[in-house]
Amino acid sequence: MKTNLKKFAALILAVLFVCCLAACGGEQQKVSIIGISQYGEHESLDNCRLGFLQGLKDAGLTEGVDYVIDYQNAGFDDNIVKQIAESFSANNVALMCGIATPSAMACYAAAENKNIPVIFTAITDPVQAKLDTGNVTGTSDKLAVEGQLELIRAMQPDAETIGILYTTSEPNSVSAIAEYEEKAPAYGFTIEAVGVTSQPEVVQACDTLLAKGVDCMSNLTDNNVVGMLPAILEKTNAKKVPVYGSEIEQVKKGCVASIGIDYFELGRQTGAMAAKVLKGEATCEEMPYETIKEYGLYVSYPAMEEMGLTLPEDYAARAIDANA
């Protein structure tokens, strides 16, 4: 009986919806659909999405009036990433937003034949990902590698080896590893990097890295690795190996410190770019991708205390307590 009532109620609502559309007739305006493809759920990417929506709002656009959102999450599955992008293309969305490199690359591949604009965010190296030409633009979260190396040297004067976990198929991470290996010798470090192909391999790779006797670890914005950060920290804390994050959310989770960016602000910057496209003020081709120029110093005093580390005075003066 309850099932029949639910079906009847649903039928009534559907009829009313159709009647409303008929009543609006020719006055109804087409609302732009923005397809958001997020590679997976963790705080950094979530903040990018929230910032993106805020950027649209800041530009004077109203959800439900000027646009609607089709938000899809791939759960770090590359096959699903491709399916999401193809569904956006099939539905002829007005614009695609790819959050993280795999999502952005899939969106661009699916959008290219239809010339659907693609806006990306949370991509370290758009050139390496081949997202620097065509109907595509966005924002880069390029790491402040030299700033991070300076911070590690200041906090661990005797450290020699930095360990890094990364995904071998992520252009972001491959590019970051190359930069770390290039610049580390100038600060007296060598880099021990261990690659993974998927998230389930991360914990074992962490064991491998710790067995090499690294003095600390520096975490990238690598999505597979970030998704396993709590498990990584459990192992590194047991070995008293400090982990330096790449942004504030990683420090909140237990990394000791980071020279990094605010992903909400990165997303807001991206939303402002998307708004220009939707309002017809600019095309993707007319807007080169943008990077964050100002980095923050985020610290976790409890994590530092646990590792027996202190922050030098010149750093302490500008540090932001991630747990405040």
Tab-separated table of C-alpha atoms in Angstrom:
chain	number	residue	atom	x	y	z
A	1	MET	CA	0.000	0.000	0.000
A	2	LYS	CA	2.814	2.427	0.941
A	3	THR	CA	4.645	1.611	-2.289
A	4	ASN	CA	1.518	2.410	-4.340
A	5	LEU	CA	1.104	5.727	-2.528
A	6	LYS	CA	4.737	6.633	-3.220
A	7	LYS	CA	4.318	5.794	-6.901
A	8	PHE	CA	1.114	7.854	-7.070
A	9	ALA	CA	2.819	10.818	-5.382
A	10	ALA	CA	5.759	10.600	-7.769
A	11	LEU	CA	3.352	10.518	-10.733
A	12	ILE	CA	1.535	13.621	-9.487
A	13	LEU	CA	4.835	15.497	-9.074
A	14	ALA	CA	5.918	14.526	-12.579
A	15	VAL	CA	2.602	15.738	-14.042
A	16	LEU	CA	2.887	19.033	-12.165
A	17	PHE	CA	6.450	19.487	-13.433
A	18	VAL	CA	5.354	18.948	-17.032
A	19	CYS	CA	2.459	21.356	-16.577
A	20	CYS	CA	4.838	23.999	-15.236
A	21	LEU	CA	7.078	23.612	-18.254
A	22	ALA	CA	4.094	23.890	-20.565
A	23	ALA	CA	2.876	27.004	-18.767
A	24	CYS	CA	6.284	28.648	-19.108
A	25	GLY	CA	6.275	27.904	-22.833
A	26	GLY	CA	8.568	30.048	-24.897
A	27	GLU	CA	9.556	32.167	-21.906
A	28	GLN	CA	11.675	29.384	-20.420
A	29	GLN	CA	15.402	30.064	-20.654
A	30	LYS	CA	17.997	27.377	-21.098
A	31	VAL	CA	20.165	27.099	-17.987
A	32	SER	CA	23.826	26.257	-18.570
A	33	ILE	CA	25.004	22.928	-17.171
A	34	ILE	CA	28.468	22.849	-15.609
A	35	GLY	CA	29.871	19.357	-15.341
A	36	ILE	CA	32.318	19.025	-12.428
A	37	SER	CA	34.513	15.940	-12.502
A	38	GLN	CA	36.450	15.445	-9.264
A	39	TYR	CA	39.052	12.706	-9.274
A	40	GLY	CA	38.344	11.625	-5.692
A	41	GLU	CA	37.421	12.806	-2.239
A	42	HIS	CA	39.991	14.366	0.022
A	43	GLU	CA	40.040	17.790	1.655
A	44	SER	CA	42.248	19.525	-0.912
A	45	LEU	CA	40.085	18.578	-3.888
A	46	ASP	CA	36.891	19.230	-1.919
A	47	ASN	CA	38.180	22.718	-1.122
A	48	CYS	CA	38.909	23.288	-4.810
A	49	ARG	CA	35.301	22.462	-5.669
A	50	LEU	CA	33.865	24.672	-2.918
A	51	GLY	CA	36.147	27.509	-3.952
A	52	PHE	CA	35.137	27.047	-7.597
A	53	LEU	CA	31.465	27.445	-6.664
A	54	GLN	CA	32.309	30.521	-4.593
A	55	GLY	CA	34.180	32.011	-7.549
A	56	LEU	CA	31.066	31.675	-9.719
A	57	LYS	CA	29.006	33.336	-7.000
A	58	ASP	CA	31.539	36.150	-6.574
A	59	ALA	CA	31.214	36.839	-10.308
A	60	GLY	CA	27.471	37.444	-9.915
A	61	LEU	CA	26.221	34.091	-11.195
A	62	THR	CA	23.436	32.301	-9.331
A	63	GLU	CA	23.038	28.540	-9.194
A	64	GLY	CA	19.651	27.439	-10.491
A	65	VAL	CA	19.253	30.662	-12.459
A	66	ASP	CA	22.432	31.085	-14.498
A	67	TYR	CA	23.706	27.517	-14.244
A	68	VAL	CA	23.162	24.104	-12.680
A	69	ILE	CA	25.862	21.762	-11.441
A	70	ASP	CA	26.305	18.150	-12.467
A	71	TYR	CA	28.868	17.008	-9.898
A	72	GLN	CA	30.491	13.596	-10.372
A	73	ASN	CA	33.163	11.945	-8.223
A	74	ALA	CA	35.398	9.256	-9.713
A	75	GLY	CA	36.644	7.749	-6.465
A	76	PHE	CA	40.224	7.711	-7.816
A	77	ASP	CA	39.175	5.263	-10.542
A	78	ASP	CA	40.620	6.148	-13.971
A	79	ASN	CA	37.947	4.148	-15.803
A	80	ILE	CA	35.182	6.089	-14.050
A	81	VAL	CA	36.985	9.353	-14.810
A	82	LYS	CA	36.682	8.583	-18.509
A	83	GLN	CA	33.009	7.598	-18.186
A	84	ILE	CA	32.182	10.841	-16.374
A	85	ALA	CA	33.844	12.957	-19.053
A	86	GLU	CA	32.092	11.079	-21.854
A	87	SER	CA	28.718	11.523	-20.127
A	88	PHE	CA	29.321	15.281	-19.881
A	89	SER	CA	30.133	15.367	-23.577
A	90	ALA	CA	27.046	13.303	-24.478
A	91	ASN	CA	24.880	15.703	-22.466
A	92	ASN	CA	26.425	18.726	-24.229
A	93	VAL	CA	27.242	20.560	-21.011
A	94	ALA	CA	28.120	24.229	-21.364
A	95	LEU	CA	31.435	23.821	-19.558
A	96	MET	CA	33.463	21.079	-17.881
A	97	CYS	CA	35.521	21.584	-14.739
A	98	GLY	CA	38.194	18.954	-14.110
A	99	ILE	CA	39.526	18.821	-10.548
A	100	ALA	CA	42.952	17.091	-10.555
A	101	THR	CA	44.961	15.996	-13.560
A	102	PRO	CA	43.258	12.685	-14.489
A	103	SER	CA	39.827	14.342	-14.466
A	104	ALA	CA	40.995	17.367	-16.441
A	105	MET	CA	42.751	15.256	-19.066
A	106	ALA	CA	39.694	13.028	-19.504
A	107	CYS	CA	37.391	16.044	-19.780
A	108	TYR	CA	39.582	17.652	-22.408
A	109	ALA	CA	39.749	14.453	-24.441
A	110	ALA	CA	35.949	14.073	-24.324
A	111	ALA	CA	35.258	17.754	-25.014
A	112	GLU	CA	37.717	18.371	-27.814
A	113	ASN	CA	35.582	17.163	-30.738
A	114	LYS	CA	32.604	19.221	-29.542
A	115	ASN	CA	34.727	22.223	-28.602
A	116	ILE	CA	33.237	22.331	-25.104
A	117	PRO	CA	35.312	24.646	-22.877
A	118	VAL	CA	37.246	22.933	-20.094
A	119	ILE	CA	38.443	24.653	-16.921
A	120	PHE	CA	40.885	22.763	-14.693
A	121	THR	CA	42.215	23.171	-11.198
A	122	ALA	CA	44.692	21.405	-8.896
A	123	ILE	CA	47.123	20.607	-11.706
A	124	THR	CA	50.810	21.043	-11.008
A	125	ASP	CA	52.113	21.041	-14.579
A	126	PRO	CA	49.531	21.827	-17.297
A	127	VAL	CA	52.236	21.742	-19.968
A	128	GLN	CA	53.307	18.222	-19.007
A	129	ALA	CA	49.625	17.204	-19.006
A	130	LYS	CA	49.171	18.805	-22.470
A	131	LEU	CA	46.488	21.148	-21.163
A	132	ASP	CA	48.117	24.410	-22.204
A	133	THR	CA	46.607	24.775	-25.704
A	134	GLY	CA	43.094	24.534	-27.125
A	135	ASN	CA	39.723	25.250	-25.541
A	136	VAL	CA	41.087	24.685	-22.048
A	137	THR	CA	42.526	26.755	-19.205
A	138	GLY	CA	42.521	26.881	-15.426
A	139	THR	CA	44.771	27.092	-12.398
A	140	SER	CA	47.952	25.307	-11.402
A	141	ASP	CA	48.853	24.223	-7.873
A	142	LYS	CA	52.555	24.097	-8.676
A	143	LEU	CA	54.526	23.211	-5.580
A	144	ALA	CA	56.933	25.643	-3.950
A	145	VAL	CA	59.758	23.084	-4.109
A	146	GLU	CA	62.593	25.443	-3.196
A	147	GLY	CA	60.600	26.903	-0.319
A	148	GLN	CA	59.894	23.395	0.972
A	149	LEU	CA	63.559	22.404	0.744
A	150	GLU	CA	64.559	25.558	2.622
A	151	LEU	CA	61.989	24.782	5.335
A	152	ILE	CA	63.176	21.186	5.763
A	153	ARG	CA	66.810	22.314	5.976
A	154	ALA	CA	65.907	24.933	8.584
A	155	MET	CA	63.982	22.435	10.723
A	156	GLN	CA	66.345	19.480	10.238
A	157	PRO	CA	69.897	20.848	9.836
A	158	ASP	CA	71.445	17.367	9.841
A	159	ALA	CA	69.007	15.648	7.469
A	160	GLU	CA	70.461	14.103	4.326
A	161	THR	CA	67.709	12.126	2.594
A	162	ILE	CA	64.120	13.103	1.760
A	163	GLY	CA	61.672	10.354	0.838
A	164	ILE	CA	58.805	10.952	-1.589
A	165	LEU	CA	55.933	8.685	-2.650
A	166	TYR	CA	54.345	9.357	-6.033
A	167	THR	CA	52.073	7.913	-8.707
A	168	THR	CA	54.024	7.037	-11.826
A	169	SER	CA	51.109	7.832	-14.160
A	170	GLU	CA	50.361	11.302	-12.745
A	171	PRO	CA	52.142	14.004	-14.809
A	172	ASN	CA	51.884	16.306	-11.771
A	173	SER	CA	53.902	13.948	-9.636
A	174	VAL	CA	56.456	12.989	-12.274
A	175	SER	CA	57.131	16.678	-12.880
A	176	ALA	CA	57.440	17.392	-9.144
A	177	ILE	CA	59.868	14.495	-8.609
A	178	ALA	CA	62.070	15.798	-11.433
A	179	GLU	CA	62.126	19.265	-9.848
A	180	TYR	CA	62.934	17.884	-6.398
A	181	GLU	CA	65.795	15.791	-7.806
A	182	GLU	CA	67.137	18.802	-9.696
A	183	LYS	CA	67.038	21.249	-6.790
A	184	ALA	CA	67.692	19.051	-3.737
A	185	PRO	CA	71.519	18.902	-4.099
A	186	ALA	CA	71.775	22.686	-3.698
A	187	TYR	CA	70.300	22.244	-0.204
A	188	GLY	CA	72.448	19.223	0.670
A	189	PHE	CA	69.720	16.614	0.157
A	190	THR	CA	69.315	13.478	-1.896
A	191	ILE	CA	65.863	12.265	-2.924
A	192	GLU	CA	64.589	8.714	-2.447
A	193	ALA	CA	61.437	8.345	-4.546
A	194	VAL	CA	59.212	5.272	-4.657
A	195	GLY	CA	56.499	5.085	-7.301
A	196	VAL	CA	53.077	3.440	-7.183
A	197	THR	CA	50.491	2.758	-9.853
A	198	SER	CA	47.384	2.795	-7.642
A	199	GLN	CA	46.200	3.700	-4.151
A	200	PRO	CA	46.326	0.147	-2.709
A	201	GLU	CA	50.107	0.118	-3.297
A	202	VAL	CA	50.795	3.226	-1.213
A	203	VAL	CA	51.142	1.624	2.240
A	204	GLN	CA	53.593	-0.996	1.021
A	205	ALA	CA	55.560	1.685	-0.838
A	206	CYS	CA	55.742	3.658	2.404
A	207	ASP	CA	57.273	0.621	4.139
A	208	THR	CA	59.828	0.397	1.324
A	209	LEU	CA	60.728	4.049	1.703
A	210	LEU	CA	61.101	3.847	5.487
A	211	ALA	CA	63.320	0.789	5.103
A	212	LYS	CA	65.730	2.951	3.097
A	213	GLY	CA	66.350	5.042	6.217
A	214	VAL	CA	65.078	8.417	4.998
A	215	ASP	CA	65.413	11.328	7.436
A	216	CYS	CA	62.002	12.744	6.536
A	217	MET	CA	59.335	12.626	3.849
A	218	SER	CA	57.871	15.379	1.688
A	219	ASN	CA	54.336	14.799	0.505
A	220	LEU	CA	53.227	15.961	-2.934
A	221	THR	CA	49.709	16.826	-4.089
A	222	ASP	CA	49.584	13.293	-5.530
A	223	ASN	CA	45.972	12.139	-5.240
A	224	ASN	CA	46.630	8.462	-4.570
A	225	VAL	CA	49.167	9.309	-1.871
A	226	VAL	CA	47.113	12.065	-0.249
A	227	GLY	CA	44.139	9.703	-0.071
A	228	MET	CA	46.252	7.366	2.096
A	229	LEU	CA	47.910	10.037	4.235
A	230	PRO	CA	46.462	8.847	7.601
A	231	ALA	CA	47.908	5.357	7.006
A	232	ILE	CA	51.255	6.872	5.970
A	233	LEU	CA	51.407	9.033	9.090
A	234	GLU	CA	50.656	6.062	11.312
A	235	LYS	CA	53.779	4.347	9.980
A	236	THR	CA	56.038	7.413	9.918
A	237	ASN	CA	55.036	8.465	13.428
A	238	ALA	CA	55.952	5.000	14.713
A	239	LYS	CA	59.419	5.416	13.144
A	240	LYS	CA	59.744	9.063	14.247
A	241	VAL	CA	60.154	10.210	10.645
A	242	PRO	CA	58.692	13.705	10.080
A	243	VAL	CA	56.410	14.225	7.084
A	244	TYR	CA	56.149	17.644	5.447
A	245	GLY	CA	52.886	18.350	3.638
A	246	SER	CA	52.197	20.382	0.524
A	247	GLU	CA	49.200	22.365	1.803
A	248	ILE	CA	47.241	23.169	4.956
A	249	GLU	CA	44.880	20.170	4.964
A	250	GLN	CA	47.806	17.748	5.053
A	251	VAL	CA	49.232	19.614	8.032
A	252	LYS	CA	45.863	19.427	9.779
A	253	LYS	CA	46.044	15.651	9.383
A	254	GLY	CA	49.422	15.408	11.095
A	255	CYS	CA	52.230	16.553	8.800
A	256	VAL	CA	54.683	18.741	10.712
A	257	ALA	CA	54.699	21.733	8.365
A	258	SER	CA	54.281	22.881	4.775
A	259	ILE	CA	55.133	25.647	2.379
A	260	GLY	CA	51.931	25.426	0.403
A	261	ILE	CA	48.775	26.954	-0.976
A	262	ASP	CA	45.160	27.425	0.044
A	263	TYR	CA	43.093	25.159	-2.206
A	264	PHE	CA	39.857	27.022	-1.543
A	265	GLU	CA	41.426	30.186	-2.929
A	266	LEU	CA	42.805	28.219	-5.868
A	267	GLY	CA	39.296	26.970	-6.620
A	268	ARG	CA	37.854	30.463	-6.279
A	269	GLN	CA	40.394	31.743	-8.801
A	270	THR	CA	39.276	28.935	-11.136
A	271	GLY	CA	35.595	29.785	-10.671
A	272	ALA	CA	36.280	33.380	-11.659
A	273	MET	CA	37.813	32.149	-14.917
A	274	ALA	CA	34.853	29.861	-15.585
A	275	ALA	CA	32.451	32.744	-14.985
A	276	LYS	CA	34.141	34.790	-17.711
A	277	VAL	CA	33.589	31.936	-20.166
A	278	LEU	CA	29.941	31.469	-19.199
A	279	LYS	CA	29.251	35.213	-19.430
A	280	GLY	CA	30.919	35.461	-22.829
A	281	GLU	CA	33.593	37.838	-21.538
A	282	ALA	CA	36.506	35.623	-22.622
A	283	THR	CA	37.300	32.258	-24.141
A	284	CYS	CA	39.642	29.661	-22.696
A	285	GLU	CA	42.098	30.370	-25.493
A	286	GLU	CA	42.213	34.025	-24.443
A	287	MET	CA	43.065	33.170	-20.815
A	288	PRO	CA	46.425	31.494	-20.164
A	289	TYR	CA	46.412	29.154	-17.189
A	290	GLU	CA	47.215	30.854	-13.879
A	291	THR	CA	49.347	29.884	-10.894
A	292	ILE	CA	49.244	30.847	-7.251
A	293	LYS	CA	52.085	33.248	-6.577
A	294	GLU	CA	51.853	33.538	-2.788
A	295	TYR	CA	52.515	30.527	-0.576
A	296	GLY	CA	51.744	30.161	3.093
A	297	LEU	CA	53.710	28.494	5.890
A	298	TYR	CA	51.400	26.085	7.710
A	299	VAL	CA	52.537	24.262	10.846
A	300	SER	CA	51.276	21.717	13.353
A	301	TYR	CA	52.843	22.371	16.727
A	302	PRO	CA	51.655	19.029	18.216
A	303	ALA	CA	53.169	17.121	15.261
A	304	MET	CA	56.455	19.031	15.588
A	305	GLU	CA	56.592	18.332	19.317
A	306	GLU	CA	56.035	14.638	18.716
A	307	MET	CA	58.974	14.616	16.293
A	308	GLY	CA	61.203	16.727	18.549
A	309	LEU	CA	61.326	19.587	16.044
A	310	THR	CA	61.215	23.321	16.624
A	311	LEU	CA	60.484	26.144	14.222
A	312	PRO	CA	63.319	28.681	13.762
A	313	GLU	CA	62.382	32.203	14.842
A	314	ASP	CA	62.355	33.693	11.359
A	315	TYR	CA	59.822	31.036	10.290
A	316	ALA	CA	57.761	31.228	13.471
A	317	ALA	CA	57.053	34.917	12.857
A	318	ARG	CA	55.031	34.128	9.719
A	319	ALA	CA	53.744	30.648	10.532
A	320	ILE	CA	50.018	29.839	10.409
A	321	ASP	CA	48.846	27.292	12.983
A	322	ALA	CA	46.910	24.747	10.920
A	323	ASN	CA	45.098	23.512	14.034
A	324	ALA	CA	43.944	26.923	15.253
